[in-house]
Amino acid sequence: MPYTLPDTNIFRRRFFSSLAIPLGAEAILIGVLFWNVLALRNAIFWVNHTYQVVSNAENLQRNFNEAESAYLHFLIFHSPTSLTTYQAVTVSLSRSISSLQREIADNPIQVRRLNTVKTLLADWRYATQKNIAAPTRSSVLKAVALHAFRAHQNLDVLLGAFIGEEKRLLTQRLRTYSDNLILMFAIIGLLSLTSITLVFWGFNNLRTLSSNYERSLTLGRSQFDQLQKEKEFRDKVLENSVISIVVIAREGRFSYVNQKAAQLLGYTPEELIGQSFLMAVPPDEAERLQAMFDRTLHEKSSVTDVEVRALRKDGSIRNVVFGWVPLLSENEVIGLVACGMDITEKKRLEQELLAAQKLESLGRLAGGIAHDFNNVLTAIFGYMELASEELPPNHPVQVRLRDTERAAESAATLTQQLLAFARRQIIQPRLIRLDELVQNIQPMLQRLIGENIELRVKVEQVHLVKVDPGQMEQILVNLAVNARDAMPEGGVLTIGVEDVFIDETYAQRHEEVRPGNYVMLTVSDTGVGMDQSIHQHIFEPFFTTKPQGRGTGLGLATCYGIVKQAGGHIWLYSEPGHGTTFKIFLPHAEGAPEELQPHESTLPPVPKGTETILLAEDEPSVREVAASALRAQGYTVLEAGSGDEAIRLAERHPDPIHLLITDAIMPSMSGRDLAEHLRQTRKVEKVLYISGYTENAIVHQGVLEQGIFFLPKPFTPSGLLRKVREVLDSPA
Ligand SMILES: Nc1ncnc2c1ncn2[C@@H]1O[C@H](COP(=O)(O)OP(=O)(O)OP(=O)(O)O)[C@@H](O)[C@H]1O
Ligand SMILES: [Mg+2]
């Protein structure tokens, strides 16, 4: 922001207005002085004028006296010189009168006096001239002398009065003159005084004002510094904000974009400024946003918590929640300021959590169903095997029985898958290396996917993981079969195994993931891929896009359950037309690796025995089948429908009981409690649990406790007999 100096005009105005009073006084004084000078000039004029009049009048008097002397001299001595003087002076007398008349024309009294003088002079002149022309020695001399004497006296008095009046006027005018002179000096004195005051006042004011100006300069500078600091602070806050902030001008263009907002949209702020704000959303959002914008302009209203999809420069979409408020200037909306946050990750996490919760509840349901199914299936298997044994080997019903057995086996497989999904399969985890497992199963997978799909295996020697090898094989088979189905025209199936480290940031972005070392199994295909609508349901049991009879929709549900039960994570990346990649992360485990055992191909013949067995099972059909099979092989069987009954039977039985076979879950007493009780009372030696379901009573997280024997349901009579022999023959 440019720094502007304080306005110097203000200070100039202040300076001059402060001088107004003394300057005004000066002006008045100068005016008065001017008037005084004029008056003085006037006074001088009148003084001069009066001097002139007085001197002229005195001249007149002197000349008259001279003329009369010459006249008398002539009358007495008849001197021609005197006559000449008399004649010359009388002529000048008339001129003096005329000029005096002009000079005192403004003074009527003096005019009148002068007129009388003039008349008397004329009379005198007449009488004298007459005597001069015809002089008679005695009488004339006497008469003329007397006349002359009288006339002279009158004239003298009159001229004396005239001159006296003029002298009075002169005195008066001299006073006026001196008054004016004094006034002038007074004014000049005052003027000098005010001028000195003015100079001092002005100087003082100038000093005060200039120091004020300087202060305001410093004040201005400090205010400027303050503003500058505030601006820097504001810029820092805006630029480092974790919230995206933009200003949109009234005509719908970005006028400010902070770093976060630019980052969110994948542009630089410069690229966005001046562009329409609608470029930041996909076309199908534009109309809604424009309407909202128009409403804000018209109603001056704000919006909050609006969710919108934002369009990035690279074409990808982010979920954003935003609010905006109008910017007003003189009650007019000049634009708006919008704050937003990218909630894509949050939304994805929410969906992930929702999906996990959904799978969890589906798992409980599936587990419950599987439990009941296993009981039913065990009975079916048992009855079939018994029926088959009771019929001659070549009886035609044997064929039907084998068909029924196959059907029951499919049902048992389904139930196993459900259990796996429900994470309730009994597992026997071992410390293995996944790269070895993949290499072992590779030939089988190649056979499974057929010849027009290329199998590429990229494994490196990885860390140990603790998993059930059978289950891992099941996962690989399921994923491979899915990949095969996704590539009907052929393609490439790639399986990779490597060690990875999941860091804090990565872990935070995924539900239930903890940072640490993992072995990552990658299975990717170049098949049809899938869209979001399939993606979000893919791990749900019975979700399939395959035609009726082709898929059950349990493949991935099983994989999900198995991975979760092993403490791992499963993710997938897929795009329609661009194939699918599944990634399975299994946590590193410590310990000595165990040999992978080859699958048993041929089963040994069903063994016989003579021991006494206590069989506790609440499901009558399962109990009946198991008891029949055991008795048929020579064992003595005590049958109990509950834990209590088993205890009573055991107490009444005098001979040793070699084995307790008990259902893990029974209504009033769990298999575990029953076994504990009978072991403590030394009634039984060994225990074999049977269950279609895993409960914490005998297993933890589906893992069998050491030294505990377990036979999962459904089982066939021969399976039961082999397991019984294994337990009885095991060291105590
Ligand atoms: N690699 C893949 N490529 C494309 N779509 C897949 C892929 N894997 C799974 N899917 C989709 O996910 C759905 C569910 O798969 P899942 O394995 O759970 O069941 P399924 O294969 O349909 O049946 P099942 O595996 O029980 O025989 C499939 O029907 C398919 O639509
Ligand atoms: Mg499948």
mmCIF file of C-alpha atoms in Angstrom, residues 417 420-421 425 427 432 434 437-438 441 444-445 448-449 465-484 493 495-497 520-524 539 554-571 582-586:
data_model
loop_
_atom_site.group_PDB
_atom_site.id
_atom_site.type_symbol
_atom_site.label_atom_id
_atom_site.label_comp_id
_atom_site.label_asym_id
_atom_site.label_seq_id
_atom_site.Cartn_x
_atom_site.Cartn_y
_atom_site.Cartn_z
ATOM 1 C CA GLN A 417 -17.372 -69.497 3.291
ATOM 2 C CA ALA A 420 -14.830 -67.346 6.896
ATOM 3 C CA PHE A 421 -16.587 -64.109 6.059
ATOM 4 C CA GLN A 425 -13.598 -70.053 10.897
ATOM 5 C CA ILE A 427 -7.896 -71.301 11.753
ATOM 6 C CA ILE A 432 5.103 -68.633 6.878
ATOM 7 C CA LEU A 434 4.054 -65.514 1.569
ATOM 8 C CA LEU A 437 3.262 -69.900 -0.580
ATOM 9 C CA VAL A 438 2.605 -68.024 -3.841
ATOM 10 C CA ILE A 441 0.468 -72.542 -5.578
ATOM 11 C CA MET A 444 -2.390 -74.670 -9.669
ATOM 12 C CA LEU A 445 -3.397 -71.037 -10.310
ATOM 13 C CA LEU A 448 -7.266 -72.470 -12.881
ATOM 14 C CA ILE A 449 -7.146 -69.364 -15.063
ATOM 15 C CA VAL A 465 3.507 -63.428 8.534
ATOM 16 C CA LYS A 466 1.276 -65.456 10.825
ATOM 17 C CA VAL A 467 -1.600 -66.798 8.755
ATOM 18 C CA ASP A 468 -3.501 -69.957 8.054
ATOM 19 C CA PRO A 469 -1.823 -71.221 4.853
ATOM 20 C CA GLY A 470 -5.011 -72.933 3.684
ATOM 21 C CA GLN A 471 -6.881 -69.678 3.983
ATOM 22 C CA MET A 472 -4.229 -67.748 2.093
ATOM 23 C CA GLU A 473 -4.502 -70.279 -0.712
ATOM 24 C CA GLN A 474 -8.237 -69.819 -0.658
ATOM 25 C CA ILE A 475 -7.782 -66.043 -1.069
ATOM 26 C CA LEU A 476 -5.439 -66.485 -4.011
ATOM 27 C CA VAL A 477 -7.832 -68.919 -5.668
ATOM 28 C CA ASN A 478 -10.827 -66.617 -5.184
ATOM 29 C CA LEU A 479 -8.969 -63.566 -6.534
ATOM 30 C CA ALA A 480 -7.573 -65.522 -9.460
ATOM 31 C CA VAL A 481 -10.984 -66.880 -10.382
ATOM 32 C CA ASN A 482 -12.491 -63.386 -10.221
ATOM 33 C CA ALA A 483 -9.664 -62.059 -12.409
ATOM 34 C CA ARG A 484 -10.235 -64.860 -14.877
ATOM 35 C CA LEU A 493 -2.879 -61.623 -14.106
ATOM 36 C CA ILE A 495 0.647 -61.495 -8.458
ATOM 37 C CA GLY A 496 3.235 -59.690 -6.389
ATOM 38 C CA VAL A 497 4.583 -60.023 -2.881
ATOM 39 C CA MET A 520 1.773 -56.699 0.703
ATOM 40 C CA LEU A 521 0.180 -59.197 -1.640
ATOM 41 C CA THR A 522 -0.939 -57.618 -4.891
ATOM 42 C CA VAL A 523 -3.257 -59.336 -7.344
ATOM 43 C CA SER A 524 -4.049 -57.303 -10.426
ATOM 44 C CA PHE A 539 -17.136 -57.437 -0.023
ATOM 45 C CA LEU A 554 -19.097 -65.221 -1.413
ATOM 46 C CA GLY A 555 -15.594 -65.171 -2.910
ATOM 47 C CA LEU A 556 -14.547 -61.690 -1.848
ATOM 48 C CA ALA A 557 -16.605 -61.815 1.348
ATOM 49 C CA THR A 558 -14.494 -64.811 2.329
ATOM 50 C CA CYS A 559 -11.265 -63.026 1.414
ATOM 51 C CA TYR A 560 -12.357 -60.030 3.491
ATOM 52 C CA GLY A 561 -13.145 -62.165 6.543
ATOM 53 C CA ILE A 562 -9.893 -64.090 6.285
ATOM 54 C CA VAL A 563 -7.722 -60.978 5.925
ATOM 55 C CA LYS A 564 -9.474 -59.234 8.809
ATOM 56 C CA GLN A 565 -9.167 -62.314 10.996
ATOM 57 C CA ALA A 566 -5.425 -62.328 10.261
ATOM 58 C CA GLY A 567 -5.195 -58.701 11.429
ATOM 59 C CA GLY A 568 -4.628 -57.394 7.907
ATOM 60 C CA HIS A 569 -6.308 -55.062 5.434
ATOM 61 C CA ILE A 570 -7.682 -55.484 1.971
ATOM 62 C CA TRP A 571 -8.125 -52.635 -0.529
ATOM 63 C CA PHE A 582 -6.412 -55.965 -4.971
ATOM 64 C CA LYS A 583 -3.905 -55.204 -2.268
ATOM 65 C CA ILE A 584 -3.706 -57.280 0.875
ATOM 66 C CA PHE A 585 -1.575 -56.094 3.785
ATOM 67 C CA LEU A 586 -0.558 -58.627 6.448
#
